[in-house]
PDB file of C-alpha atoms in Angstrom:
ATOM      1  CA  UNK G1069      53.011 128.016 147.653  1.00  0.00           C
ATOM      2  CA  UNK G1070      49.607 128.135 149.328  1.00  0.00           C
ATOM      3  CA  UNK G1071      47.343 125.126 148.794  1.00  0.00           C
ATOM      4  CA  UNK G1072      43.738 125.049 149.952  1.00  0.00           C
ATOM      5  CA  UNK G1073      41.064 122.357 149.661  1.00  0.00           C
ATOM      6  CA  UNK G1074      37.553 123.746 149.317  1.00  0.00           C
ATOM      7  CA  UNK G1075      34.295 121.862 149.674  1.00  0.00           C
ATOM      8  CA  UNK G1076      30.685 122.829 150.265  1.00  0.00           C
ATOM      9  CA  UNK G1077      28.112 121.560 152.748  1.00  0.00           C
ATOM     10  CA  UNK G1078      24.686 120.303 151.703  1.00  0.00           C
ATOM     11  CA  UNK G1079      23.381 123.770 152.562  1.00  0.00           C
ATOM     12  CA  UNK G1080      25.939 125.394 150.258  1.00  0.00           C
ATOM     13  CA  UNK G1081      28.227 126.680 153.005  1.00  0.00           C
ATOM     14  CA  UNK G1082      31.861 126.841 151.916  1.00  0.00           C
ATOM     15  CA  UNK G1083      34.470 124.979 153.992  1.00  0.00           C
ATOM     16  CA  UNK G1084      38.137 125.753 153.465  1.00  0.00           C
ATOM     17  CA  UNK G1085      41.088 123.639 154.576  1.00  0.00           C
ATOM     18  CA  UNK G1086      44.558 125.168 154.246  1.00  0.00           C
ATOM     19  CA  UNK G1087      47.326 122.595 153.808  1.00  0.00           C
ATOM     20  CA  UNK G1088      49.988 123.856 156.195  1.00  0.00           C
ATOM     21  CA  UNK G1089      52.224 120.772 156.381  1.00  0.00           C
ATOM     22  CA  UNK G1090      54.376 119.095 153.697  1.00  0.00           C
ATOM     23  CA  UNK G1091      52.261 115.919 154.036  1.00  0.00           C
ATOM     24  CA  UNK G1092      48.563 115.841 154.896  1.00  0.00           C
ATOM     25  CA  UNK G1093      46.660 112.596 155.439  1.00  0.00           C
ATOM     26  CA  UNK G1094      42.922 112.608 154.807  1.00  0.00           C
ATOM     27  CA  UNK G1095      40.988 109.797 156.453  1.00  0.00           C
ATOM     28  CA  UNK G1096      38.490 108.579 158.982  1.00  0.00           C
ATOM     29  CA  UNK G1097      40.985 107.938 161.819  1.00  0.00           C
ATOM     30  CA  UNK G1098      41.105 110.392 164.687  1.00  0.00           C
ATOM     31  CA  UNK G1099      44.772 111.149 163.986  1.00  0.00           C
ATOM     32  CA  UNK G1100      44.214 112.092 160.323  1.00  0.00           C
ATOM     33  CA  UNK G1101      45.232 115.665 159.505  1.00  0.00           C
ATOM     34  CA  UNK G1102      41.892 116.195 157.761  1.00  0.00           C
ATOM     35  CA  UNK G1103      39.315 113.882 159.313  1.00  0.00           C
ATOM     36  CA  UNK G1104      36.228 112.788 157.380  1.00  0.00           C
ATOM     37  CA  UNK G1105      34.280 110.446 159.715  1.00  0.00           C
ATOM     38  CA  UNK G1106      32.166 108.725 157.063  1.00  0.00           C
ATOM     39  CA  UNK G1107      31.997 104.999 156.295  1.00  0.00           C
ATOM     40  CA  UNK G1108      32.921 105.599 152.618  1.00  0.00           C
ATOM     41  CA  UNK G1109      36.257 107.076 153.705  1.00  0.00           C
ATOM     42  CA  UNK G1110      39.081 104.727 154.707  1.00  0.00           C
ATOM     43  CA  UNK G1111      40.913 105.214 157.985  1.00  0.00           C
ATOM     44  CA  UNK G1112      43.897 106.554 156.026  1.00  0.00           C
ATOM     45  CA  UNK G1113      42.347 107.309 152.647  1.00  0.00           C
ATOM     46  CA  UNK G1114      44.877 109.461 150.796  1.00  0.00           C
ATOM     47  CA  UNK G1115      47.855 111.716 151.303  1.00  0.00           C
ATOM     48  CA  UNK G1116      48.612 115.102 149.768  1.00  0.00           C
ATOM     49  CA  UNK G1117      52.262 116.053 149.475  1.00  0.00           C
ATOM     50  CA  UNK G1118      53.576 119.576 148.903  1.00  0.00           C
ATOM     51  CA  UNK G1119      57.099 119.508 147.520  1.00  0.00           C
ATOM     52  CA  UNK G1120      59.184 121.725 145.233  1.00  0.00           C
ATOM     53  CA  UNK G1121      56.209 123.798 144.106  1.00  0.00           C
ATOM     54  CA  UNK G1122      54.112 120.746 143.239  1.00  0.00           C
ATOM     55  CA  UNK G1123      51.081 119.172 144.881  1.00  0.00           C
ATOM     56  CA  UNK G1124      50.554 115.440 144.618  1.00  0.00           C
ATOM     57  CA  UNK G1125      47.770 113.156 145.836  1.00  0.00           C
ATOM     58  CA  UNK G1126      48.455 109.495 146.595  1.00  0.00           C
ATOM     59  CA  UNK G1127      45.800 106.933 147.421  1.00  0.00           C
ATOM     60  CA  UNK G1128      46.700 104.951 150.560  1.00  0.00           C
ATOM     61  CA  UNK G1129      45.086 101.679 149.413  1.00  0.00           C
ATOM     62  CA  UNK G1130      41.643 103.030 150.270  1.00  0.00           C
ATOM     63  CA  UNK G1131      38.611 100.778 149.909  1.00  0.00           C
ATOM     64  CA  UNK G1132      36.632 103.135 147.662  1.00  0.00           C
ATOM     65  CA  UNK G1133      39.439 104.854 145.786  1.00  0.00           C
ATOM     66  CA  UNK G1134      40.627 108.395 145.255  1.00  0.00           C
ATOM     67  CA  UNK G1135      39.417 110.227 142.146  1.00  0.00           C
ATOM     68  CA  UNK G1136      40.876 113.285 140.441  1.00  0.00           C
ATOM     69  CA  UNK G1137      38.555 114.880 137.891  1.00  0.00           C
ATOM     70  CA  UNK G1138      36.554 111.641 137.813  1.00  0.00           C
ATOM     71  CA  UNK G1139      39.509 109.356 137.121  1.00  0.00           C
ATOM     72  CA  UNK G1140      40.543 106.862 139.792  1.00  0.00           C
ATOM     73  CA  UNK G1141      44.192 107.451 140.646  1.00  0.00           C
ATOM     74  CA  UNK G1142      46.928 105.804 142.637  1.00  0.00           C
ATOM     75  CA  UNK G1143      49.157 108.871 142.476  1.00  0.00           C
ATOM     76  CA  UNK G1144      48.742 112.114 140.534  1.00  0.00           C
ATOM     77  CA  UNK G1145      50.137 115.628 140.360  1.00  0.00           C
ATOM     78  CA  UNK G1146      47.420 118.197 140.969  1.00  0.00           C
ATOM     79  CA  UNK G1147      46.720 121.505 139.277  1.00  0.00           C
ATOM     80  CA  UNK G1148      44.659 124.476 140.383  1.00  0.00           C
ATOM     81  CA  UNK G1149      40.954 123.735 139.882  1.00  0.00           C
ATOM     82  CA  UNK G1150      41.283 119.944 139.999  1.00  0.00           C
ATOM     83  CA  UNK G1151      38.463 118.089 141.763  1.00  0.00           C
ATOM     84  CA  UNK G1152      39.405 115.409 144.292  1.00  0.00           C
ATOM     85  CA  UNK G1153      36.589 113.020 145.212  1.00  0.00           C
ATOM     86  CA  UNK G1154      36.748 110.741 148.233  1.00  0.00           C
ATOM     87  CA  UNK G1155      33.469 108.875 148.663  1.00  0.00           C
ATOM     88  CA  UNK G1156      30.726 111.523 148.811  1.00  0.00           C
ATOM     89  CA  UNK G1157      33.118 114.448 149.408  1.00  0.00           C
ATOM     90  CA  UNK G1158      34.472 116.573 146.556  1.00  0.00           C
ATOM     91  CA  UNK G1159      37.295 119.040 147.152  1.00  0.00           C
ATOM     92  CA  UNK G1160      38.387 121.727 144.706  1.00  0.00           C
ATOM     93  CA  UNK G1161      42.143 122.334 144.763  1.00  0.00           C
ATOM     94  CA  UNK G1162      43.107 125.997 145.005  1.00  0.00           C
ATOM     95  CA  UNK G1163      46.792 126.838 144.504  1.00  0.00           C
ATOM     96  CA  UNK G1164      48.072 130.346 145.259  1.00  0.00           C
ATOM     97  CA  UNK G1165      44.511 131.666 145.100  1.00  0.00           C
ATOM     98  CA  UNK G1166      43.708 130.060 141.733  1.00  0.00           C
ATOM     99  CA  UNK G1167      41.040 129.502 140.655  1.00  0.00           C
ATOM    100  CA  UNK G1168      39.704 132.626 142.347  1.00  0.00           C
ATOM    101  CA  UNK G1169      35.992 131.888 142.095  1.00  0.00           C
ATOM    102  CA  UNK G1170      34.955 128.462 143.337  1.00  0.00           C
ATOM    103  CA  UNK G1171      31.292 127.562 143.368  1.00  0.00           C
ATOM    104  CA  UNK G1172      29.628 124.402 144.668  1.00  0.00           C
ATOM    105  CA  UNK G1173      30.066 121.858 141.879  1.00  0.00           C
ATOM    106  CA  UNK G1174      26.879 121.057 140.013  1.00  0.00           C
ATOM    107  CA  UNK G1175      26.403 117.526 138.810  1.00  0.00           C
ATOM    108  CA  UNK G1176      26.737 118.712 135.190  1.00  0.00           C
ATOM    109  CA  UNK G1177      29.944 120.649 135.858  1.00  0.00           C
ATOM    110  CA  UNK G1178      31.496 117.750 137.730  1.00  0.00           C
ATOM    111  CA  UNK G1179      30.569 115.350 134.906  1.00  0.00           C
ATOM    112  CA  UNK G1180      32.025 117.696 132.285  1.00  0.00           C
ATOM    113  CA  UNK G1181      35.257 118.090 134.266  1.00  0.00           C
ATOM    114  CA  UNK G1182      35.439 114.347 134.945  1.00  0.00           C
ATOM    115  CA  UNK G1183      34.778 113.161 131.400  1.00  0.00           C
ATOM    116  CA  UNK G1184      32.146 110.725 130.222  1.00  0.00           C
ATOM    117  CA  UNK G1185      33.925 107.554 131.414  1.00  0.00           C
ATOM    118  CA  UNK G1186      34.046 108.497 135.088  1.00  0.00           C
ATOM    119  CA  UNK G1187      31.859 106.521 137.475  1.00  0.00           C
ATOM    120  CA  UNK G1188      29.459 108.594 139.518  1.00  0.00           C
ATOM    121  CA  UNK G1189      28.726 108.223 143.190  1.00  0.00           C
ATOM    122  CA  UNK G1190      25.098 107.526 142.349  1.00  0.00           C
ATOM    123  CA  UNK G1191      26.062 104.541 140.180  1.00  0.00           C
ATOM    124  CA  UNK G1192      27.564 102.841 143.241  1.00  0.00           C
ATOM    125  CA  UNK G1193      24.715 103.670 145.616  1.00  0.00           C
ATOM    126  CA  UNK G1194      21.655 101.551 146.240  1.00  0.00           C
ATOM    127  CA  UNK G1195      18.291 102.886 145.205  1.00  0.00           C
ATOM    128  CA  UNK G1196      15.916 104.279 147.817  1.00  0.00           C
ATOM    129  CA  UNK G1197      13.905 101.060 147.618  1.00  0.00           C
ATOM    130  CA  UNK G1198      17.008  99.044 148.555  1.00  0.00           C
ATOM    131  CA  UNK G1199      18.158 101.114 151.524  1.00  0.00           C
ATOM    132  CA  UNK G1200      16.938 103.820 153.857  1.00  0.00           C
ATOM    133  CA  UNK G1201      18.745 107.151 153.805  1.00  0.00           C
ATOM    134  CA  UNK G1202      20.729 107.717 156.981  1.00  0.00           C
ATOM    135  CA  UNK G1203      19.665 110.722 158.984  1.00  0.00           C
ATOM    136  CA  UNK G1204      21.710 111.883 161.951  1.00  0.00           C
ATOM    137  CA  UNK G1205      18.432 112.630 163.717  1.00  0.00           C
ATOM    138  CA  UNK G1206      17.771 108.850 163.773  1.00  0.00           C
ATOM    139  CA  UNK G1207      20.366 108.637 166.538  1.00  0.00           C
ATOM    140  CA  UNK G1208      17.988 110.406 168.931  1.00  0.00           C
ATOM    141  CA  UNK G1209      16.286 107.050 169.509  1.00  0.00           C
ATOM    142  CA  UNK G1210      19.543 105.185 170.139  1.00  0.00           C
ATOM    143  CA  UNK G1211      19.593 103.435 173.496  1.00  0.00           C
ATOM    144  CA  UNK G1212      22.830 102.058 174.938  1.00  0.00           C
ATOM    145  CA  UNK G1213      20.801  99.408 176.804  1.00  0.00           C
ATOM    146  CA  UNK G1214      19.967  97.881 173.423  1.00  0.00           C
ATOM    147  CA  UNK G1215      23.629  96.885 173.221  1.00  0.00           C
ATOM    148  CA  UNK G1216      23.553  94.801 176.408  1.00  0.00           C
ATOM    149  CA  UNK G1217      23.442  91.543 174.466  1.00  0.00           C
ATOM    150  CA  UNK G1218      26.663  92.312 172.594  1.00  0.00           C
ATOM    151  CA  UNK G1219      29.671  90.250 173.641  1.00  0.00           C
ATOM    152  CA  UNK G1220      32.217  92.966 174.395  1.00  0.00           C
ATOM    153  CA  UNK G1221      35.540  92.190 176.023  1.00  0.00           C
ATOM    154  CA  UNK G1222      35.788  93.808 179.474  1.00  0.00           C
ATOM    155  CA  UNK G1223      39.191  95.196 178.499  1.00  0.00           C
ATOM    156  CA  UNK G1224      37.565  97.239 175.737  1.00  0.00           C
ATOM    157  CA  UNK G1225      39.176 100.696 175.928  1.00  0.00           C
ATOM    158  CA  UNK G1226      38.572 103.673 173.681  1.00  0.00           C
ATOM    159  CA  UNK G1227      40.933 106.010 175.499  1.00  0.00           C
ATOM    160  CA  UNK G1228      43.554 105.772 172.732  1.00  0.00           C
ATOM    161  CA  UNK G1229      40.931 106.695 170.131  1.00  0.00           C
ATOM    162  CA  UNK G1230      39.613 109.602 172.171  1.00  0.00           C
ATOM    163  CA  UNK G1231      42.853 111.438 172.830  1.00  0.00           C
ATOM    164  CA  UNK G1232      43.016 114.992 171.575  1.00  0.00           C
ATOM    165  CA  UNK G1233      44.873 115.542 168.301  1.00  0.00           C
ATOM    166  CA  UNK G1234      46.456 118.860 167.330  1.00  0.00           C
ATOM    167  CA  UNK G1235      45.815 120.326 163.869  1.00  0.00           C
ATOM    168  CA  UNK G1236      42.776 118.097 163.341  1.00  0.00           C
ATOM    169  CA  UNK G1237      40.125 119.227 160.893  1.00  0.00           C
ATOM    170  CA  UNK G1238      36.870 117.324 160.709  1.00  0.00           C
ATOM    171  CA  UNK G1239      34.055 117.092 158.201  1.00  0.00           C
ATOM    172  CA  UNK G1240      30.755 115.755 159.453  1.00  0.00           C
ATOM    173  CA  UNK G1241      27.718 114.328 157.695  1.00  0.00           C
ATOM    174  CA  UNK G1242      26.128 117.771 157.330  1.00  0.00           C
ATOM    175  CA  UNK G1243      29.092 118.740 155.158  1.00  0.00           C
ATOM    176  CA  UNK G1244      28.431 116.112 152.505  1.00  0.00           C
ATOM    177  CA  UNK G1245      26.821 117.466 149.364  1.00  0.00           C
ATOM    178  CA  UNK G1246      23.973 115.311 148.125  1.00  0.00           C
ATOM    179  CA  UNK G1247      24.481 114.551 144.449  1.00  0.00           C
ATOM    180  CA  UNK G1248      20.744 114.851 143.869  1.00  0.00           C
ATOM    181  CA  UNK G1249      19.996 111.193 143.209  1.00  0.00           C
TER     182      UNK G1249
END
């Protein structure tokens, strides 16, 4: 059985992630099998298990939940064409090449697939008047000297977090599809 997660960037570029292990953890941590370094994603957000011809997703006590077709789940068997949403990322599940044609989900299509009771990402987000949109280009003005007044322990060491991890896939902010609101 071949299982692939497919998502689309804001620009509409398709990104494909083949699940090649019996268990795949999706999360923000550097050692996640599929890394999504966004604040809405928990360090270990969910796990996909491939076993006996079945695919199952299990939420790993994430802060913002794991949704399948708009329904928040703790654990659920997946079928070809199911939509998995983790924060602002939506993956389409492709099993043994089905469904064949996968297009970027439109808001209407996602709502129809999810059902009318499903919460939308936009319903949890602040309005533009409440918050500024984050833009990666804002980091150009970041100055490490501005952090001099922070009380950091001298033993602070990121070396464990920076070690190289095999089979690591990463999604960055450019990969997140804006839901249009």
